[in-house]
Short mmCIF file of C-alpha atoms in Angstrom, two decimals:
data_model
loop_
_atom_site.label_atom_id
_atom_site.label_comp_id
_atom_site.label_asym_id
_atom_site.label_seq_id
_atom_site.Cartn_x
_atom_site.Cartn_y
_atom_site.Cartn_z
CA MET K 171 211.40 -66.30 -23.17
CA SER K 172 211.65 -70.15 -22.76
CA MET K 173 214.78 -71.22 -24.77
CA THR K 174 212.83 -74.88 -26.11
CA PRO K 175 209.42 -75.76 -26.68
CA SER K 176 207.97 -77.78 -23.51
CA PRO K 177 207.82 -81.95 -24.02
CA PRO K 178 204.55 -83.91 -24.57
CA PRO K 179 202.83 -84.43 -21.62
CA VAL K 180 203.54 -87.89 -20.04
CA ALA K 181 201.53 -89.44 -17.53
CA SER K 182 202.68 -90.06 -13.88
CA GLY K 183 204.43 -93.12 -13.46
CA VAL K 184 205.65 -93.74 -17.11
CA ARG K 185 208.59 -93.76 -17.98
CA PRO K 186 209.82 -91.85 -21.51
CA ALA K 187 209.55 -93.88 -24.08
CA HIS K 188 211.87 -97.39 -24.05
CA GLY K 189 212.39 -100.19 -26.14
CA GLU K 190 209.65 -100.28 -29.07
CA GLY K 191 210.36 -103.70 -28.35
CA ALA K 192 214.41 -103.58 -29.04
CA ASP K 193 216.99 -106.04 -27.85
CA PRO K 194 219.46 -104.53 -25.53
CA ASP K 195 221.78 -107.21 -25.78
CA ARG K 196 221.89 -107.02 -29.17
CA ALA K 197 224.70 -104.76 -31.47
CA PHE K 198 222.90 -100.82 -30.38
CA GLY K 199 219.89 -102.77 -29.07
CA TRP K 200 220.90 -99.83 -25.89
CA LEU K 201 220.28 -97.16 -28.49
CA ARG K 202 216.95 -98.20 -29.50
CA ALA K 203 215.56 -98.54 -26.73
CA LEU K 204 216.35 -95.27 -25.90
CA GLY K 205 213.31 -94.10 -27.71
CA PRO K 206 213.16 -91.33 -30.00
CA GLY K 207 213.60 -88.72 -27.35
CA GLY K 208 215.77 -90.50 -26.08
CA ARG K 209 217.72 -90.51 -28.57
CA ARG K 210 218.32 -87.03 -29.99
CA ALA K 211 219.29 -86.26 -26.27
CA PHE K 212 222.38 -88.98 -27.32
CA ALA K 213 222.84 -86.90 -30.30
CA GLY K 214 222.71 -83.45 -28.55
CA ALA K 215 224.64 -84.46 -25.44
CA PHE K 216 227.43 -86.74 -28.19
CA GLY K 217 227.85 -83.18 -30.46
CA GLY K 218 228.06 -81.19 -27.52
CA TYR K 219 230.95 -83.16 -26.44
CA ALA K 220 232.56 -83.25 -28.73
CA LEU K 221 232.80 -79.86 -29.53
CA ASP K 222 233.79 -79.54 -25.85
CA SER K 223 236.70 -81.81 -27.22
CA TYR K 224 237.20 -80.08 -30.04
CA ASP K 225 237.81 -76.37 -28.72
CA TYR K 226 239.22 -78.03 -26.02
CA PHE K 227 242.78 -79.53 -27.57
CA ALA K 228 242.73 -76.33 -29.80
CA LEU K 229 245.26 -75.30 -26.76
CA PRO K 230 247.84 -78.50 -26.79
CA LEU K 231 247.93 -78.51 -30.67
CA SER K 232 248.67 -75.53 -30.84
CA MET K 233 250.86 -75.24 -27.66
CA VAL K 234 254.28 -75.36 -28.85
CA ALA K 235 253.52 -72.28 -32.20
CA LEU K 236 251.95 -70.98 -29.36
CA SER K 237 255.35 -70.87 -26.73
CA ALA K 238 257.23 -69.67 -29.23
CA TYR K 239 254.41 -66.78 -30.62
CA PHE K 240 254.63 -65.43 -27.19
CA SER K 241 258.06 -66.41 -26.50
CA LEU K 242 256.52 -68.68 -22.69
CA ASP K 243 258.31 -71.16 -20.91
CA SER K 244 256.56 -74.30 -19.82
CA GLY K 245 255.23 -73.29 -16.60
CA GLN K 246 253.20 -70.36 -18.16
CA THR K 247 252.78 -73.07 -21.35
CA GLY K 248 251.32 -75.37 -18.67
CA LEU K 249 249.20 -72.59 -16.24
CA LEU K 250 246.63 -71.48 -19.50
CA THR K 251 245.72 -75.59 -19.30
CA THR K 252 245.67 -75.44 -15.56
CA VAL K 253 242.68 -71.99 -15.96
CA THR K 254 240.76 -73.71 -17.72
CA LEU K 255 240.56 -76.64 -15.47
CA VAL K 256 240.38 -74.49 -13.04
CA VAL K 257 237.56 -72.08 -13.68
CA SER K 258 235.60 -75.02 -15.21
CA ALA K 259 234.81 -75.89 -11.39
CA VAL K 260 233.02 -72.99 -11.54
CA GLY K 261 231.33 -73.25 -14.92
CA GLY K 262 230.32 -77.10 -13.64
CA ALA K 263 229.36 -75.92 -10.42
CA LEU K 264 227.08 -73.40 -11.90
CA ALA K 265 225.63 -75.27 -15.22
CA GLY K 266 224.88 -78.23 -12.25
CA VAL K 267 222.65 -75.82 -10.32
CA LEU K 268 221.02 -74.61 -13.77
CA ALA K 269 220.61 -77.54 -14.87
CA ASP K 270 218.29 -78.49 -11.90
CA ARG K 271 216.21 -75.15 -11.81
CA VAL K 272 216.21 -74.56 -15.53
CA GLY K 273 215.89 -77.80 -17.23
CA ARG K 274 218.68 -80.11 -18.49
CA VAL K 275 218.58 -79.01 -22.42
CA ARG K 276 218.63 -75.15 -21.57
CA ALA K 277 221.57 -75.31 -19.67
CA LEU K 278 223.63 -77.60 -22.13
CA MET K 279 222.72 -74.43 -25.04
CA ILE K 280 224.63 -72.12 -22.42
CA THR K 281 227.34 -74.08 -21.93
CA VAL K 282 227.94 -75.07 -25.13
CA SER K 283 227.38 -71.60 -26.43
CA THR K 284 229.66 -70.13 -23.92
CA TYR K 285 232.55 -72.55 -24.56
CA ALA K 286 232.22 -71.71 -28.16
CA VAL K 287 232.25 -67.98 -27.95
CA PHE K 288 235.64 -67.51 -25.92
CA THR K 289 237.41 -70.36 -27.62
CA VAL K 290 236.85 -67.99 -30.92
CA ALA K 291 238.13 -65.31 -28.93
CA CYS K 292 241.31 -66.80 -28.12
CA GLY K 293 242.74 -67.09 -31.79
CA PHE K 294 242.14 -62.78 -31.20
CA ALA K 295 244.45 -62.65 -28.26
CA PRO K 296 246.93 -59.99 -29.14
CA ASP K 297 249.19 -61.15 -26.20
CA TYR K 298 249.35 -63.80 -23.50
CA GLY K 299 247.17 -62.25 -20.26
CA THR K 300 243.78 -61.72 -22.76
CA LEU K 301 244.68 -65.05 -24.42
CA LEU K 302 244.60 -65.95 -20.04
CA VAL K 303 240.98 -64.64 -19.84
CA CYS K 304 240.11 -65.73 -22.78
CA ARG K 305 241.09 -69.45 -21.69
CA ALA K 306 239.74 -69.10 -18.38
CA LEU K 307 236.12 -67.67 -19.65
CA GLN K 308 236.25 -71.02 -22.28
CA GLY K 309 236.71 -72.58 -19.06
CA LEU K 310 232.58 -71.45 -17.65
CA GLY K 311 230.87 -73.34 -20.21
CA PHE K 312 233.45 -76.39 -20.44
CA GLY K 313 232.82 -77.14 -17.24
CA GLY K 314 229.69 -77.45 -17.55
CA GLU K 315 228.50 -79.73 -20.70
CA TRP K 316 229.90 -83.08 -20.00
CA ALA K 317 227.72 -83.22 -16.75
CA VAL K 318 224.61 -81.62 -18.02
CA GLY K 319 224.11 -83.61 -20.79
CA ALA K 320 225.30 -86.80 -19.02
CA VAL K 321 222.04 -86.17 -16.43
CA LEU K 322 219.86 -85.27 -19.67
CA VAL K 323 221.22 -89.06 -21.40
CA ALA K 324 221.19 -90.80 -17.84
CA GLU K 325 217.45 -89.66 -17.42
CA TYR K 326 216.35 -91.26 -20.23
CA ALA K 327 218.64 -94.55 -20.22
CA SER K 328 217.19 -97.38 -18.19
CA ALA K 329 219.80 -98.99 -15.48
CA ARG K 330 220.11 -102.14 -17.29
CA HIS K 331 222.50 -100.53 -19.98
CA ARG K 332 222.87 -97.10 -18.63
CA GLY K 333 226.71 -97.80 -18.84
CA ARG K 334 226.82 -98.43 -21.93
CA THR K 335 224.58 -95.58 -23.18
CA LEU K 336 226.92 -92.86 -20.77
CA GLY K 337 230.22 -94.25 -21.93
CA ALA K 338 229.34 -93.72 -25.98
CA VAL K 339 228.23 -90.37 -24.70
CA GLN K 340 231.90 -90.37 -23.67
CA SER K 341 232.94 -92.23 -26.94
CA SER K 342 232.11 -88.41 -28.28
CA TRP K 343 235.15 -86.94 -26.14
CA ALA K 344 237.68 -89.15 -28.63
CA VAL K 345 235.44 -88.40 -32.15
CA GLY K 346 236.35 -83.91 -31.35
CA TRP K 347 239.68 -85.06 -30.23
CA ALA K 348 239.93 -86.83 -34.38
CA LEU K 349 238.30 -83.81 -35.57
CA ALA K 350 241.38 -81.30 -33.97
CA ALA K 351 244.27 -83.70 -34.58
CA VAL K 352 242.98 -83.94 -38.27
CA VAL K 353 242.32 -80.25 -38.79
CA TYR K 354 245.82 -79.29 -36.68
CA THR K 355 247.49 -81.40 -39.33
CA LEU K 356 246.00 -79.67 -42.04
CA VAL K 357 246.10 -76.33 -40.77
CA PHE K 358 249.98 -76.16 -39.25
CA SER K 359 250.82 -77.90 -42.92
CA PHE K 360 249.49 -75.49 -44.97
CA ALA K 361 250.02 -72.25 -43.01
CA GLY K 362 252.26 -70.81 -40.64
CA ASP K 363 252.44 -71.54 -37.26
CA ASP K 364 251.98 -67.43 -36.17
CA LEU K 365 248.83 -67.80 -38.34
CA ALA K 366 247.79 -71.55 -37.91
CA TRP K 367 247.13 -71.56 -33.94
CA ARG K 368 244.95 -68.72 -34.40
CA VAL K 369 242.65 -70.69 -36.98
CA MET K 370 242.53 -73.31 -35.00
CA PHE K 371 241.01 -71.20 -32.04
CA TRP K 372 238.57 -69.75 -35.03
CA THR K 373 237.33 -72.80 -35.95
CA GLY K 374 235.77 -73.03 -32.27
CA ALA K 375 232.28 -71.50 -33.47
CA LEU K 376 231.63 -74.73 -35.08
CA PRO K 377 229.28 -75.64 -31.79
CA ALA K 378 226.99 -72.67 -32.76
CA LEU K 379 225.42 -74.91 -35.01
CA LEU K 380 224.11 -77.29 -32.35
CA VAL K 381 222.92 -74.62 -30.36
CA LEU K 382 220.22 -74.65 -32.79
CA TRP K 383 219.34 -77.84 -32.95
CA LEU K 384 218.93 -78.36 -29.60
CA ARG K 385 216.65 -75.56 -29.20
CA ARG K 386 214.42 -77.71 -31.63
CA ARG K 387 214.70 -80.88 -31.57
CA VAL K 388 215.99 -82.49 -27.73
CA HIS K 389 213.46 -82.20 -24.73
CA ASP K 390 214.17 -82.89 -20.98
CA ALA K 391 213.20 -86.87 -19.71
CA PRO K 392 209.55 -85.65 -18.95
CA GLU K 393 209.17 -87.51 -16.08
CA ALA K 394 212.47 -86.86 -14.63
CA THR K 395 211.60 -83.39 -15.53
CA ALA K 396 208.25 -83.47 -12.84
CA ALA K 397 209.31 -84.99 -10.45
CA ARG K 398 212.52 -82.11 -10.30
CA GLU K 399 210.44 -79.93 -10.74
CA HIS K 400 207.71 -80.93 -7.55
CA SER K 401 210.68 -80.69 -4.92
CA PRO K 402 211.63 -77.74 -2.80
CA ARG K 403 215.53 -78.82 -2.89
CA ARG K 404 216.30 -78.79 -6.32
CA GLY K 405 219.46 -77.18 -7.60
CA SER K 406 220.74 -76.78 -3.90
CA PHE K 407 224.01 -76.36 -2.82
CA THR K 408 223.50 -76.64 0.43
CA ALA K 409 221.92 -80.26 -0.26
CA ILE K 410 224.75 -82.52 -1.32
CA PHE K 411 226.85 -81.25 1.99
CA ARG K 412 223.70 -82.02 4.40
CA PRO K 413 225.29 -84.98 6.47
CA GLY K 414 222.47 -87.66 6.89
CA PRO K 415 220.30 -88.07 10.33
CA ASP K 416 220.72 -91.11 12.75
CA GLY K 417 223.30 -92.43 11.04
CA ASP K 418 222.95 -92.43 7.52
CA ARG K 419 225.45 -91.11 5.59
CA GLY K 420 223.50 -87.93 3.22
CA LEU K 421 225.01 -86.87 0.94
CA LEU K 422 228.35 -85.05 2.22
CA ARG K 423 230.31 -88.34 1.97
CA THR K 424 229.16 -89.37 -1.44
CA THR K 425 230.17 -85.79 -2.33
CA VAL K 426 233.76 -85.67 -0.80
CA PHE K 427 235.09 -89.11 -2.49
CA ALA K 428 233.20 -88.65 -5.28
CA SER K 429 235.67 -85.25 -5.32
CA LEU K 430 238.26 -87.41 -4.48
CA LEU K 431 237.95 -89.15 -7.13
CA SER K 432 237.03 -87.61 -9.86
CA THR K 433 240.51 -85.44 -8.92
CA GLY K 434 242.70 -89.09 -9.46
CA VAL K 435 240.93 -89.44 -13.09
CA GLN K 436 240.61 -86.30 -13.98
CA GLY K 437 244.26 -85.54 -12.53
CA GLY K 438 245.63 -88.38 -15.14
CA TYR K 439 243.90 -88.19 -17.82
CA TYR K 440 244.34 -84.45 -18.32
CA THR K 441 248.64 -84.23 -17.63
CA LEU K 442 248.53 -87.10 -20.62
CA ALA K 443 246.25 -84.97 -22.62
CA THR K 444 248.05 -81.51 -22.51
CA TRP K 445 251.48 -82.84 -22.72
CA VAL K 446 251.88 -85.96 -25.24
CA PRO K 447 251.95 -83.96 -27.92
CA THR K 448 254.64 -81.64 -26.59
CA TYR K 449 256.24 -85.03 -25.82
CA LEU K 450 256.62 -86.27 -29.09
CA LYS K 451 257.32 -83.16 -30.44
CA THR K 452 260.04 -81.76 -28.20
CA ASP K 453 261.52 -85.09 -26.26
CA ARG K 454 261.14 -87.80 -29.38
CA GLY K 455 261.72 -85.31 -31.60
CA LEU K 456 258.17 -86.12 -33.90
CA SER K 457 257.35 -83.43 -37.55
CA VAL K 458 253.68 -81.80 -36.86
CA VAL K 459 252.81 -84.97 -39.55
CA GLY K 460 254.41 -87.41 -37.53
CA THR K 461 252.89 -86.07 -34.21
CA GLY K 462 249.56 -87.05 -35.57
CA GLY K 463 250.52 -89.67 -36.74
CA TYR K 464 251.24 -90.43 -33.29
CA LEU K 465 247.95 -89.07 -31.79
CA THR K 466 246.21 -91.46 -34.15
CA PHE K 467 247.44 -94.67 -32.59
CA LEU K 468 246.08 -92.87 -29.27
CA ILE K 469 242.69 -91.30 -29.91
CA SER K 470 241.53 -94.88 -31.71
CA GLY K 471 242.66 -96.81 -28.06
CA ALA K 472 240.23 -94.18 -26.24
CA PHE K 473 237.56 -93.90 -28.73
CA LEU K 474 237.65 -98.07 -27.95
CA GLY K 475 238.56 -97.30 -24.57
CA TYR K 476 235.26 -95.57 -24.16
CA LEU K 477 232.89 -98.08 -25.79
CA THR K 478 234.29 -100.99 -23.86
CA GLY K 479 234.69 -99.05 -20.66
CA GLY K 480 231.30 -98.31 -21.50
CA HIS K 481 229.59 -102.65 -21.81
CA LEU K 482 232.53 -103.48 -18.99
CA THR K 483 230.26 -100.88 -16.23
CA ASP K 484 226.93 -102.73 -17.28
CA ARG K 485 228.64 -106.03 -16.59
CA LEU K 486 231.38 -105.78 -13.77
CA GLY K 487 230.02 -102.50 -11.68
CA ARG K 488 230.88 -99.16 -11.32
CA ARG K 489 233.29 -99.35 -9.01
CA ARG K 490 235.27 -102.51 -10.09
CA THR K 491 235.52 -101.40 -13.78
CA ILE K 492 236.91 -97.62 -12.78
CA TRP K 493 239.58 -99.36 -10.65
CA LEU K 494 240.68 -101.86 -12.69
CA PHE K 495 241.35 -99.25 -15.18
CA ALA K 496 242.80 -97.10 -12.77
CA LEU K 497 245.25 -100.04 -12.14
CA LEU K 498 246.36 -100.10 -15.66
CA SER K 499 245.98 -96.64 -16.38
CA ALA K 500 249.10 -96.32 -13.80
CA ILE K 501 251.19 -99.31 -15.88
CA CYS K 502 251.23 -97.96 -19.11
CA VAL K 503 251.87 -94.50 -18.02
CA LEU K 504 255.48 -95.05 -16.57
CA VAL K 505 255.62 -97.54 -19.47
CA TYR K 506 255.07 -94.92 -21.88
CA ALA K 507 257.32 -92.46 -20.55
CA ASN K 508 260.11 -94.31 -20.19
CA ILE K 509 260.58 -96.08 -23.22
CA PRO K 510 264.39 -95.36 -24.57
CA GLN K 511 265.32 -93.01 -27.43
CA GLY K 512 264.77 -94.90 -30.86
CA ALA K 513 262.45 -96.91 -29.96
CA ASN K 514 259.77 -94.88 -31.50
CA THR K 515 258.08 -97.95 -33.41
CA LEU K 516 257.26 -99.42 -29.76
CA LEU K 517 256.35 -95.35 -28.86
CA LEU K 518 253.57 -95.93 -31.45
CA VAL K 519 252.10 -99.12 -30.53
CA LEU K 520 251.92 -98.59 -26.61
CA GLY K 521 250.11 -94.99 -27.64
CA PHE K 522 246.33 -97.68 -28.51
CA PRO K 523 246.58 -99.08 -25.07
CA LEU K 524 247.78 -95.51 -23.27
CA GLY K 525 244.81 -94.30 -24.93
CA PHE K 526 242.64 -97.59 -24.43
CA CYS K 527 242.77 -97.16 -20.46
CA MET K 528 242.88 -93.55 -19.60
CA SER K 529 239.28 -93.43 -21.35
CA ALA K 530 238.15 -96.50 -20.57
CA ILE K 531 238.28 -95.61 -16.84
CA PHE K 532 235.91 -91.98 -18.24
CA SER K 533 233.36 -94.49 -18.90
CA GLY K 534 231.46 -95.44 -16.23
CA PHE K 535 231.64 -91.55 -14.79
CA GLY K 536 228.47 -90.65 -16.52
CA SER K 537 226.03 -93.51 -15.49
CA TYR K 538 227.99 -93.22 -12.00
CA LEU K 539 227.97 -89.91 -10.80
CA SER K 540 223.73 -89.45 -12.00
CA GLU K 541 223.09 -92.85 -9.71
CA LEU K 542 224.88 -91.54 -6.60
CA TYR K 543 222.79 -88.36 -6.25
CA PRO K 544 218.65 -87.85 -6.45
CA THR K 545 216.65 -86.53 -9.28
CA GLU K 546 216.73 -82.53 -7.52
CA VAL K 547 220.31 -82.26 -6.95
CA ARG K 548 221.58 -84.86 -9.33
CA GLY K 549 223.40 -81.68 -12.36
CA THR K 550 223.90 -80.47 -9.06
CA GLY K 551 226.17 -82.96 -7.23
CA GLN K 552 227.51 -84.13 -10.82
CA GLY K 553 228.69 -80.60 -12.33
CA PHE K 554 230.41 -80.32 -8.84
CA THR K 555 231.60 -83.79 -7.88
CA TYR K 556 233.18 -83.82 -11.78
CA ASN K 557 234.30 -80.20 -11.61
CA THR K 558 235.30 -80.08 -8.88
CA GLY K 559 237.65 -83.20 -9.83
CA ARG K 560 239.01 -80.47 -12.81
CA ALA K 561 239.93 -77.99 -10.75
CA VAL K 562 241.94 -79.98 -8.29
CA GLY K 563 243.27 -81.77 -10.92
CA ALA K 564 244.37 -79.25 -13.00
CA VAL K 565 247.78 -78.45 -10.36
CA PHE K 566 249.21 -82.08 -12.17
CA PRO K 567 249.46 -79.87 -15.28
CA THR K 568 250.83 -77.04 -14.40
CA LEU K 569 253.70 -79.40 -12.13
CA VAL K 570 254.28 -81.45 -15.55
CA GLY K 571 255.15 -78.03 -17.14
CA PHE K 572 257.28 -76.52 -13.70
CA LEU K 573 259.07 -79.98 -13.61
CA ALA K 574 259.79 -80.27 -17.86
CA ASP K 575 262.47 -77.94 -18.19
CA SER K 576 264.59 -80.22 -15.35
CA TRP K 577 262.97 -83.89 -15.62
CA GLY K 578 261.91 -83.34 -18.98
CA VAL K 579 258.19 -83.93 -20.44
CA GLY K 580 258.94 -87.75 -20.02
CA GLY K 581 260.27 -88.01 -16.70
CA ALA K 582 257.22 -85.54 -15.46
CA LEU K 583 254.80 -87.97 -16.95
CA VAL K 584 255.09 -89.75 -13.87
CA PHE K 585 252.81 -87.51 -11.98
CA GLY K 586 249.37 -88.91 -14.02
CA ALA K 587 250.39 -92.47 -12.20
CA ILE K 588 249.74 -90.42 -8.83
CA GLY K 589 245.75 -89.29 -10.33
CA TYR K 590 245.23 -92.86 -10.47
CA GLY K 591 246.51 -94.17 -7.33
CA ILE K 592 244.57 -91.53 -5.59
CA ALA K 593 240.98 -92.19 -8.08
CA ALA K 594 241.54 -95.95 -7.09
CA LEU K 595 241.60 -95.34 -2.73
CA ALA K 596 238.64 -92.61 -3.05
CA LEU K 597 236.71 -95.82 -4.74
CA LEU K 598 237.43 -97.34 -0.68
CA GLY K 599 234.53 -94.69 0.37
CA LEU K 600 232.00 -94.89 -2.65
CA PRO K 601 228.60 -97.72 -3.27
CA GLU K 602 228.37 -100.02 -5.94
CA THR K 603 225.16 -98.49 -7.61
CA ARG K 604 224.90 -100.70 -11.00
CA GLY K 605 220.96 -101.49 -11.14
CA LYS K 606 219.57 -98.48 -9.87
CA GLU K 607 216.76 -96.67 -11.36
CA LEU K 608 216.55 -92.60 -12.19
CA ALA K 609 213.47 -91.28 -12.22
#
């Protein structure tokens, strides 16, 4: 049975309704230029990724309480993040294939439902083993949501402002992160730690409401759907690993270097996203409310970084923008992790540029990975490369966890800077794609 109504027919060769006379260089002109169908797709992807973020951060924010409840060491708590990210590679790859075979919206609904169900299940875990399994299964949905949503919106957006459009979708991660921080502050202030961490996971049921709306209101971009459905290679794993004939690069080189790029960026990012709350509470001795306040600066910087990075990726190009913020992110990590004890005001202030840089680097990912692959394998290529990066990058938080006992969390955070160096090197093997039109 079809899960979404069929989109309205569109004449061959006609792009979805863009523009409506809007100037994309005016404030929010890029949003008006998407047209009604594109704006609904944007809202669906934005909401899905925000709630994906919310469900993800239920764990890092509850990590201290979980560690005490189950008597875990740092390595075991780090493994909870690692297993989520490793399994997300499988979920992302499967979701990408699904998006190419059954459509972007249907795949988006499946991923959102999956991560919602297993986030709630985490809250009922009676022991560490059960929690680890539920967190792994959550990764199946967590891994696929962003790649599918990004492709859905990218196929509505024009080349002129695809970067800022996908950067705005990416900014929803900060919105979900902020919502999680607010709920964390409230829940842990009014409930004991043994109950509060469960409540955090139970609130992960919110995405179920989004699924109902997606089913009724959002459709795939018609022209891209037609191009995908007439291709015999749609959703083919072998296609993204096929070398080209007669010196043509094919997609093998693209897949290898895009996966390496994603590994570096996400290794750096998830190191910080996982361990900064613990760093603030253990190494810096902040209270629940104090940690929430410091995270406000970090998250505010992240939100503006997503939006700014999106504009820059349209103006400077995809490769140049990612390289710039890889360098700045590495510098910020090294400075932030080495702030002397007692200089908590400096720690507070530097949270803003740290959040800004580590998020701005992601703004170009949605447009860049979409533009690297043809329509019939766009979901497959983006899902595989982005989530392979998540899985391999997941080694970084685990290393921090095992080294935290001897180095301290702050000292171990320097591994995040290594990730950004890997990302910068990976760009040497990838082309610039700014200005490329998508079917």
